[in-house]
Amino acid sequence: LIPGIEQIRKKDDAIASQEKKPIEELSVEPRLKFIKREIPRILRIFKEYFSEEHFIIFTEIVENGGDAKNPLLFLGKSNQLLNSFKLLANNDIITGCSKKELINWIIRNFTFISSSKKISSISYWHASHVVTDSQYVCKRPILGVKNGHVYKV
């Protein structure tokens, strides 16, 4: 018998028998944050792209961070939504997260109406392409950022 093996086994058994907390009970402070001074401009621009009910929830997640309970239906094109968040992140209007975290936040929180007129989720591939590709240019952007200030296009 290897010296100390019995102690290691007992420790492993104790760890394995510990009850683990379910994932849904774990609370994680949202890291993604919008710069407060630009929130009113962002909300004015996005208002026409959500139903009244969804805009209220959108306002809450922009002001407070976190996720919507259910994905919000964006009434524009997915490229417009993705490009907007890309510009906000690239200009430090959205802070506290990596591009990957931003992409996952977008996918969790938004849907759009596809060209076939169906409510669709945003794919990781598409979101990643738009958000991370520095060569990607949105044909019909809804916002821009100049000198750290958001404006409507």
Short mmCIF file of N, CA and C in Angstrom, two decimals:
data_model
loop_
_atom_site.label_atom_id
_atom_site.label_comp_id
_atom_site.label_asym_id
_atom_site.label_seq_id
_atom_site.Cartn_x
_atom_site.Cartn_y
_atom_site.Cartn_z
N LEU A 1 0.84 -1.19 0.00
CA LEU A 1 0.00 0.00 0.00
C LEU A 1 0.88 1.25 0.00
N ILE A 2 0.52 2.23 -0.80
CA ILE A 2 1.27 3.48 -0.90
C ILE A 2 0.99 4.31 0.35
N PRO A 3 2.06 4.85 0.99
CA PRO A 3 1.85 5.66 2.20
C PRO A 3 0.92 6.85 1.91
N GLY A 4 -0.08 7.06 2.75
CA GLY A 4 -0.98 8.21 2.63
C GLY A 4 -2.14 8.00 1.68
N ILE A 5 -2.19 6.85 1.00
CA ILE A 5 -3.26 6.62 0.01
C ILE A 5 -4.62 6.56 0.69
N GLU A 6 -4.66 6.00 1.89
CA GLU A 6 -5.94 5.90 2.60
C GLU A 6 -6.49 7.30 2.93
N GLN A 7 -5.61 8.22 3.31
CA GLN A 7 -6.04 9.60 3.60
C GLN A 7 -6.58 10.27 2.33
N ILE A 8 -5.92 10.05 1.20
CA ILE A 8 -6.35 10.63 -0.07
C ILE A 8 -7.72 10.09 -0.45
N ARG A 9 -7.92 8.77 -0.29
CA ARG A 9 -9.21 8.16 -0.61
C ARG A 9 -10.33 8.74 0.26
N LYS A 10 -10.05 8.87 1.56
CA LYS A 10 -11.06 9.42 2.47
C LYS A 10 -11.43 10.85 2.08
N LYS A 11 -10.41 11.64 1.71
CA LYS A 11 -10.63 13.02 1.31
C LYS A 11 -11.47 13.07 0.01
N ASP A 12 -11.12 12.21 -0.96
CA ASP A 12 -11.87 12.15 -2.21
C ASP A 12 -13.32 11.75 -1.95
N ASP A 13 -13.54 10.77 -1.09
CA ASP A 13 -14.89 10.33 -0.77
C ASP A 13 -15.69 11.45 -0.10
N ALA A 14 -15.02 12.20 0.79
CA ALA A 14 -15.70 13.31 1.48
C ALA A 14 -16.11 14.39 0.49
N ILE A 15 -15.22 14.70 -0.45
CA ILE A 15 -15.53 15.71 -1.47
C ILE A 15 -16.67 15.24 -2.36
N ALA A 16 -16.63 13.97 -2.78
CA ALA A 16 -17.66 13.43 -3.66
C ALA A 16 -19.02 13.39 -2.99
N SER A 17 -19.03 13.18 -1.68
CA SER A 17 -20.31 13.07 -0.98
C SER A 17 -20.92 14.42 -0.61
N GLN A 18 -20.13 15.49 -0.72
CA GLN A 18 -20.66 16.81 -0.40
C GLN A 18 -21.76 17.17 -1.41
N GLU A 19 -22.82 17.73 -0.88
CA GLU A 19 -23.92 18.15 -1.76
C GLU A 19 -23.51 19.43 -2.47
N LYS A 20 -23.65 19.43 -3.78
CA LYS A 20 -23.29 20.61 -4.56
C LYS A 20 -24.53 21.45 -4.81
N LYS A 21 -24.35 22.76 -4.81
CA LYS A 21 -25.44 23.70 -5.04
C LYS A 21 -25.83 23.67 -6.52
N PRO A 22 -27.13 23.57 -6.84
CA PRO A 22 -27.53 23.61 -8.25
C PRO A 22 -27.11 24.92 -8.91
N ILE A 23 -26.84 24.86 -10.20
CA ILE A 23 -26.35 26.03 -10.94
C ILE A 23 -27.33 27.20 -10.84
N GLU A 24 -28.64 26.93 -10.95
CA GLU A 24 -29.60 28.03 -10.95
C GLU A 24 -29.62 28.81 -9.62
N GLU A 25 -29.08 28.23 -8.57
CA GLU A 25 -29.06 28.93 -7.29
C GLU A 25 -27.82 29.80 -7.13
N LEU A 26 -26.83 29.58 -7.96
CA LEU A 26 -25.61 30.37 -7.86
C LEU A 26 -25.88 31.78 -8.39
N SER A 27 -25.48 32.77 -7.65
CA SER A 27 -25.69 34.13 -8.14
C SER A 27 -24.36 34.71 -8.56
N VAL A 28 -24.33 35.21 -9.76
CA VAL A 28 -23.12 35.81 -10.30
C VAL A 28 -23.43 37.26 -10.64
N GLU A 29 -22.65 38.15 -10.13
CA GLU A 29 -22.84 39.58 -10.41
C GLU A 29 -22.62 39.81 -11.90
N PRO A 30 -23.59 40.45 -12.57
CA PRO A 30 -23.39 40.70 -14.00
C PRO A 30 -22.17 41.60 -14.23
N ARG A 31 -21.33 41.20 -15.17
CA ARG A 31 -20.12 41.97 -15.44
C ARG A 31 -20.34 42.99 -16.54
N LEU A 32 -21.17 42.66 -17.52
CA LEU A 32 -21.41 43.55 -18.64
C LEU A 32 -22.11 44.80 -18.13
N LYS A 33 -21.52 45.95 -18.43
CA LYS A 33 -22.10 47.22 -17.97
C LYS A 33 -22.07 48.24 -19.11
N PHE A 34 -23.10 49.07 -19.15
CA PHE A 34 -23.16 50.18 -20.09
C PHE A 34 -22.72 51.43 -19.35
N ILE A 35 -21.92 52.28 -20.00
CA ILE A 35 -21.47 53.53 -19.40
C ILE A 35 -22.71 54.40 -19.16
N LYS A 36 -22.90 54.80 -17.92
CA LYS A 36 -24.13 55.50 -17.51
C LYS A 36 -24.44 56.75 -18.33
N ARG A 37 -23.43 57.55 -18.67
CA ARG A 37 -23.70 58.81 -19.36
C ARG A 37 -24.30 58.59 -20.75
N GLU A 38 -24.10 57.39 -21.34
CA GLU A 38 -24.61 57.12 -22.68
C GLU A 38 -25.92 56.34 -22.69
N ILE A 39 -26.36 55.86 -21.55
CA ILE A 39 -27.59 55.06 -21.49
C ILE A 39 -28.80 55.80 -22.05
N PRO A 40 -29.04 57.08 -21.71
CA PRO A 40 -30.22 57.76 -22.28
C PRO A 40 -30.20 57.80 -23.81
N ARG A 41 -29.04 58.02 -24.41
CA ARG A 41 -28.94 58.04 -25.88
C ARG A 41 -29.21 56.66 -26.46
N ILE A 42 -28.63 55.64 -25.83
CA ILE A 42 -28.82 54.27 -26.29
C ILE A 42 -30.31 53.92 -26.25
N LEU A 43 -30.96 54.25 -25.16
CA LEU A 43 -32.38 53.92 -25.02
C LEU A 43 -33.24 54.66 -26.05
N ARG A 44 -32.93 55.93 -26.32
CA ARG A 44 -33.69 56.67 -27.34
C ARG A 44 -33.55 56.02 -28.71
N ILE A 45 -32.37 55.57 -29.03
CA ILE A 45 -32.13 54.96 -30.34
C ILE A 45 -32.84 53.61 -30.46
N PHE A 46 -32.77 52.80 -29.41
CA PHE A 46 -33.33 51.45 -29.47
C PHE A 46 -34.85 51.41 -29.27
N LYS A 47 -35.45 52.47 -28.79
CA LYS A 47 -36.87 52.45 -28.45
C LYS A 47 -37.76 51.97 -29.60
N GLU A 48 -37.47 52.41 -30.81
CA GLU A 48 -38.33 52.03 -31.94
C GLU A 48 -38.11 50.59 -32.40
N TYR A 49 -37.15 49.90 -31.82
CA TYR A 49 -36.84 48.54 -32.25
C TYR A 49 -37.38 47.45 -31.32
N PHE A 50 -38.21 47.85 -30.36
CA PHE A 50 -38.83 46.90 -29.44
C PHE A 50 -40.28 47.27 -29.22
N SER A 51 -41.11 46.26 -28.89
CA SER A 51 -42.47 46.56 -28.45
C SER A 51 -42.36 47.32 -27.13
N GLU A 52 -43.44 47.95 -26.73
CA GLU A 52 -43.43 48.72 -25.48
C GLU A 52 -43.03 47.83 -24.29
N GLU A 53 -43.60 46.64 -24.24
CA GLU A 53 -43.31 45.71 -23.14
C GLU A 53 -41.84 45.29 -23.14
N HIS A 54 -41.32 44.95 -24.31
CA HIS A 54 -39.93 44.53 -24.38
C HIS A 54 -38.96 45.69 -24.17
N PHE A 55 -39.37 46.89 -24.53
CA PHE A 55 -38.50 48.04 -24.30
C PHE A 55 -38.32 48.31 -22.80
N ILE A 56 -39.34 48.09 -22.03
CA ILE A 56 -39.24 48.25 -20.57
C ILE A 56 -38.19 47.28 -20.02
N ILE A 57 -38.22 46.05 -20.48
CA ILE A 57 -37.26 45.04 -20.03
C ILE A 57 -35.86 45.37 -20.56
N PHE A 58 -35.78 45.81 -21.82
CA PHE A 58 -34.51 46.22 -22.40
C PHE A 58 -33.88 47.33 -21.55
N THR A 59 -34.68 48.31 -21.18
CA THR A 59 -34.21 49.41 -20.35
C THR A 59 -33.63 48.88 -19.04
N GLU A 60 -34.32 47.93 -18.44
CA GLU A 60 -33.88 47.36 -17.17
C GLU A 60 -32.53 46.65 -17.30
N ILE A 61 -32.35 45.86 -18.37
CA ILE A 61 -31.08 45.14 -18.48
C ILE A 61 -29.93 46.07 -18.90
N VAL A 62 -30.24 47.13 -19.63
CA VAL A 62 -29.20 48.10 -19.98
C VAL A 62 -28.78 48.89 -18.74
N GLU A 63 -29.74 49.30 -17.94
CA GLU A 63 -29.43 50.10 -16.75
C GLU A 63 -28.81 49.27 -15.62
N ASN A 64 -29.26 48.03 -15.47
CA ASN A 64 -28.86 47.24 -14.30
C ASN A 64 -27.99 46.03 -14.59
N GLY A 65 -27.81 45.69 -15.85
CA GLY A 65 -27.06 44.49 -16.20
C GLY A 65 -27.93 43.26 -16.08
N GLY A 66 -27.33 42.12 -16.25
CA GLY A 66 -28.05 40.86 -16.14
C GLY A 66 -28.76 40.48 -17.42
N ASP A 67 -29.69 39.55 -17.29
CA ASP A 67 -30.41 38.98 -18.42
C ASP A 67 -31.91 39.19 -18.29
N ALA A 68 -32.58 39.20 -19.43
CA ALA A 68 -34.04 39.20 -19.45
C ALA A 68 -34.49 37.77 -19.12
N LYS A 69 -35.68 37.62 -18.53
CA LYS A 69 -36.18 36.28 -18.22
C LYS A 69 -36.41 35.48 -19.50
N ASN A 70 -36.87 36.16 -20.54
CA ASN A 70 -37.09 35.55 -21.86
C ASN A 70 -36.46 36.46 -22.89
N PRO A 71 -36.00 35.89 -24.02
CA PRO A 71 -35.39 36.73 -25.05
C PRO A 71 -36.33 37.83 -25.54
N LEU A 72 -35.76 38.99 -25.80
CA LEU A 72 -36.52 40.14 -26.28
C LEU A 72 -36.51 40.14 -27.80
N LEU A 73 -37.65 40.45 -28.41
CA LEU A 73 -37.76 40.46 -29.86
C LEU A 73 -37.30 41.81 -30.40
N PHE A 74 -36.17 41.79 -31.11
CA PHE A 74 -35.63 42.98 -31.76
C PHE A 74 -36.33 43.11 -33.11
N LEU A 75 -36.91 44.28 -33.39
CA LEU A 75 -37.73 44.45 -34.58
C LEU A 75 -36.96 44.86 -35.83
N GLY A 76 -35.66 45.02 -35.70
CA GLY A 76 -34.82 45.31 -36.86
C GLY A 76 -34.13 44.03 -37.32
N LYS A 77 -33.10 44.19 -38.09
CA LYS A 77 -32.32 43.05 -38.59
C LYS A 77 -31.28 42.65 -37.54
N SER A 78 -30.97 41.37 -37.50
CA SER A 78 -30.00 40.88 -36.51
C SER A 78 -28.65 41.58 -36.68
N ASN A 79 -28.26 41.86 -37.94
CA ASN A 79 -26.98 42.56 -38.17
C ASN A 79 -26.96 43.93 -37.50
N GLN A 80 -28.09 44.62 -37.51
CA GLN A 80 -28.16 45.95 -36.89
C GLN A 80 -27.95 45.85 -35.38
N LEU A 81 -28.58 44.87 -34.78
CA LEU A 81 -28.43 44.67 -33.34
C LEU A 81 -26.99 44.30 -32.99
N LEU A 82 -26.45 43.32 -33.71
CA LEU A 82 -25.08 42.87 -33.45
C LEU A 82 -24.07 43.97 -33.69
N ASN A 83 -24.22 44.69 -34.79
CA ASN A 83 -23.30 45.78 -35.10
C ASN A 83 -23.36 46.88 -34.04
N SER A 84 -24.55 47.17 -33.54
CA SER A 84 -24.70 48.20 -32.50
C SER A 84 -23.93 47.82 -31.24
N PHE A 85 -24.10 46.58 -30.80
CA PHE A 85 -23.38 46.15 -29.60
C PHE A 85 -21.88 46.07 -29.85
N LYS A 86 -21.49 45.70 -31.06
CA LYS A 86 -20.06 45.68 -31.42
C LYS A 86 -19.47 47.09 -31.29
N LEU A 87 -20.16 48.09 -31.86
CA LEU A 87 -19.66 49.46 -31.79
C LEU A 87 -19.60 49.95 -30.34
N LEU A 88 -20.62 49.62 -29.56
CA LEU A 88 -20.64 50.04 -28.15
C LEU A 88 -19.48 49.41 -27.38
N ALA A 89 -19.19 48.15 -27.65
CA ALA A 89 -18.08 47.48 -26.97
C ALA A 89 -16.73 48.01 -27.46
N ASN A 90 -16.59 48.18 -28.77
CA ASN A 90 -15.31 48.66 -29.31
C ASN A 90 -14.97 50.07 -28.85
N ASN A 91 -15.99 50.84 -28.48
CA ASN A 91 -15.77 52.22 -28.03
C ASN A 91 -15.92 52.37 -26.52
N ASP A 92 -15.84 51.26 -25.81
CA ASP A 92 -15.89 51.23 -24.34
C ASP A 92 -17.15 51.85 -23.76
N ILE A 93 -18.26 51.74 -24.48
CA ILE A 93 -19.57 52.13 -23.94
C ILE A 93 -20.16 50.93 -23.20
N ILE A 94 -19.84 49.73 -23.68
CA ILE A 94 -20.10 48.49 -22.94
C ILE A 94 -18.75 48.06 -22.41
N THR A 95 -18.69 47.79 -21.11
CA THR A 95 -17.43 47.40 -20.47
C THR A 95 -17.64 46.18 -19.59
N GLY A 96 -16.54 45.66 -19.08
CA GLY A 96 -16.59 44.61 -18.07
C GLY A 96 -16.75 43.21 -18.59
N CYS A 97 -16.64 43.02 -19.91
CA CYS A 97 -16.80 41.67 -20.45
C CYS A 97 -15.94 41.49 -21.69
N SER A 98 -15.68 40.23 -21.99
CA SER A 98 -14.95 39.90 -23.21
C SER A 98 -15.93 39.89 -24.38
N LYS A 99 -15.39 39.83 -25.59
CA LYS A 99 -16.26 39.71 -26.78
C LYS A 99 -17.08 38.43 -26.71
N LYS A 100 -16.49 37.35 -26.25
CA LYS A 100 -17.21 36.08 -26.13
C LYS A 100 -18.38 36.22 -25.16
N GLU A 101 -18.14 36.87 -24.03
CA GLU A 101 -19.23 37.08 -23.06
C GLU A 101 -20.32 37.97 -23.65
N LEU A 102 -19.93 38.99 -24.39
CA LEU A 102 -20.90 39.88 -25.05
C LEU A 102 -21.74 39.09 -26.04
N ILE A 103 -21.10 38.28 -26.85
CA ILE A 103 -21.82 37.46 -27.84
C ILE A 103 -22.82 36.55 -27.14
N ASN A 104 -22.39 35.88 -26.09
CA ASN A 104 -23.30 34.98 -25.36
C ASN A 104 -24.45 35.75 -24.72
N TRP A 105 -24.17 36.95 -24.21
CA TRP A 105 -25.23 37.79 -23.62
C TRP A 105 -26.26 38.16 -24.70
N ILE A 106 -25.80 38.54 -25.87
CA ILE A 106 -26.71 38.89 -26.97
C ILE A 106 -27.57 37.69 -27.34
N ILE A 107 -26.95 36.53 -27.52
CA ILE A 107 -27.67 35.32 -27.91
C ILE A 107 -28.73 34.95 -26.87
N ARG A 108 -28.40 35.10 -25.59
CA ARG A 108 -29.36 34.77 -24.52
C ARG A 108 -30.53 35.74 -24.45
N ASN A 109 -30.28 36.99 -24.81
CA ASN A 109 -31.26 38.03 -24.53
C ASN A 109 -32.09 38.53 -25.71
N PHE A 110 -31.75 38.12 -26.94
CA PHE A 110 -32.45 38.69 -28.09
C PHE A 110 -32.80 37.67 -29.15
N THR A 111 -33.95 37.90 -29.78
CA THR A 111 -34.37 37.19 -30.98
C THR A 111 -34.68 38.26 -32.02
N PHE A 112 -34.95 37.84 -33.25
CA PHE A 112 -35.28 38.78 -34.31
C PHE A 112 -36.24 38.11 -35.28
N ILE A 113 -36.79 38.87 -36.20
CA ILE A 113 -37.68 38.30 -37.21
C ILE A 113 -36.83 38.06 -38.46
N SER A 114 -36.75 36.79 -38.85
CA SER A 114 -35.91 36.42 -39.99
C SER A 114 -36.56 36.85 -41.30
N SER A 115 -35.81 36.69 -42.38
CA SER A 115 -36.34 37.05 -43.70
C SER A 115 -37.54 36.18 -44.08
N SER A 116 -37.66 35.02 -43.46
CA SER A 116 -38.83 34.16 -43.71
C SER A 116 -39.98 34.49 -42.74
N LYS A 117 -39.86 35.64 -42.07
CA LYS A 117 -40.91 36.16 -41.18
C LYS A 117 -41.17 35.29 -39.95
N LYS A 118 -40.14 34.59 -39.49
CA LYS A 118 -40.25 33.77 -38.28
C LYS A 118 -39.36 34.36 -37.20
N ILE A 119 -39.80 34.23 -35.95
CA ILE A 119 -38.97 34.67 -34.83
C ILE A 119 -37.81 33.68 -34.72
N SER A 120 -36.60 34.20 -34.77
CA SER A 120 -35.41 33.35 -34.80
C SER A 120 -34.41 33.75 -33.73
N SER A 121 -33.65 32.77 -33.30
CA SER A 121 -32.53 33.01 -32.40
C SER A 121 -31.35 33.46 -33.24
N ILE A 122 -30.42 34.13 -32.60
CA ILE A 122 -29.20 34.54 -33.27
C ILE A 122 -28.18 33.42 -33.07
N SER A 123 -27.61 32.93 -34.15
CA SER A 123 -26.63 31.84 -34.03
C SER A 123 -25.31 32.38 -33.50
N TYR A 124 -24.58 31.49 -32.83
CA TYR A 124 -23.28 31.88 -32.30
C TYR A 124 -22.35 32.26 -33.45
N TRP A 125 -22.38 31.48 -34.52
CA TRP A 125 -21.50 31.76 -35.66
C TRP A 125 -21.75 33.16 -36.21
N HIS A 126 -23.03 33.49 -36.44
CA HIS A 126 -23.37 34.80 -37.01
C HIS A 126 -22.97 35.93 -36.06
N ALA A 127 -23.32 35.77 -34.79
CA ALA A 127 -22.98 36.80 -33.80
C ALA A 127 -21.47 36.98 -33.70
N SER A 128 -20.75 35.88 -33.68
CA SER A 128 -19.29 35.95 -33.59
C SER A 128 -18.70 36.63 -34.82
N HIS A 129 -19.22 36.31 -35.99
CA HIS A 129 -18.73 36.90 -37.23
C HIS A 129 -18.89 38.42 -37.19
N VAL A 130 -20.07 38.90 -36.84
CA VAL A 130 -20.33 40.35 -36.85
C VAL A 130 -19.55 41.05 -35.75
N VAL A 131 -19.57 40.51 -34.54
CA VAL A 131 -18.98 41.20 -33.39
C VAL A 131 -17.45 41.18 -33.40
N THR A 132 -16.85 40.12 -33.90
CA THR A 132 -15.39 40.02 -33.81
C THR A 132 -14.64 40.38 -35.10
N ASP A 133 -15.32 40.41 -36.22
CA ASP A 133 -14.64 40.69 -37.50
C ASP A 133 -14.49 42.19 -37.69
N SER A 134 -13.26 42.66 -37.64
CA SER A 134 -13.01 44.10 -37.79
C SER A 134 -13.32 44.59 -39.20
N GLN A 135 -13.40 43.68 -40.17
CA GLN A 135 -13.68 44.06 -41.56
C GLN A 135 -15.18 44.13 -41.85
N TYR A 136 -16.01 43.58 -40.92
CA TYR A 136 -17.45 43.56 -41.16
C TYR A 136 -18.02 44.98 -41.13
N VAL A 137 -18.82 45.31 -42.14
CA VAL A 137 -19.47 46.61 -42.21
C VAL A 137 -20.98 46.39 -42.34
N CYS A 138 -21.76 46.95 -41.43
CA CYS A 138 -23.21 46.85 -41.48
C CYS A 138 -23.73 47.81 -42.53
N LYS A 139 -24.60 47.32 -43.41
CA LYS A 139 -25.12 48.16 -44.51
C LYS A 139 -26.09 49.22 -44.02
N ARG A 140 -26.84 48.92 -42.96
CA ARG A 140 -27.83 49.87 -42.43
C ARG A 140 -27.72 49.97 -40.92
N PRO A 141 -26.63 50.57 -40.42
CA PRO A 141 -26.46 50.67 -38.96
C PRO A 141 -27.53 51.58 -38.35
N ILE A 142 -27.81 51.34 -37.07
CA ILE A 142 -28.80 52.18 -36.38
C ILE A 142 -28.14 53.19 -35.45
N LEU A 143 -26.86 52.95 -35.13
CA LEU A 143 -26.17 53.92 -34.29
C LEU A 143 -24.70 53.98 -34.67
N GLY A 144 -24.08 55.04 -34.22
CA GLY A 144 -22.65 55.22 -34.38
C GLY A 144 -22.09 55.75 -33.09
N VAL A 145 -20.77 55.79 -33.00
CA VAL A 145 -20.11 56.34 -31.82
C VAL A 145 -18.99 57.26 -32.31
N LYS A 146 -19.00 58.50 -31.81
CA LYS A 146 -17.96 59.45 -32.17
C LYS A 146 -17.52 60.18 -30.91
N ASN A 147 -16.22 60.21 -30.67
CA ASN A 147 -15.65 60.86 -29.48
C ASN A 147 -16.31 60.38 -28.20
N GLY A 148 -16.61 59.09 -28.14
CA GLY A 148 -17.18 58.50 -26.93
C GLY A 148 -18.66 58.75 -26.72
N HIS A 149 -19.33 59.31 -27.73
CA HIS A 149 -20.77 59.59 -27.61
C HIS A 149 -21.55 58.84 -28.68
N VAL A 150 -22.68 58.27 -28.26
CA VAL A 150 -23.54 57.48 -29.14
C VAL A 150 -24.47 58.44 -29.89
N TYR A 151 -24.68 58.18 -31.18
CA TYR A 151 -25.62 58.97 -31.96
C TYR A 151 -26.41 58.06 -32.90
N LYS A 152 -27.60 58.53 -33.30
CA LYS A 152 -28.46 57.79 -34.19
C LYS A 152 -28.00 58.03 -35.62
N VAL A 153 -27.96 56.95 -36.41
CA VAL A 153 -27.56 57.06 -37.82
C VAL A 153 -28.80 57.25 -38.67
#
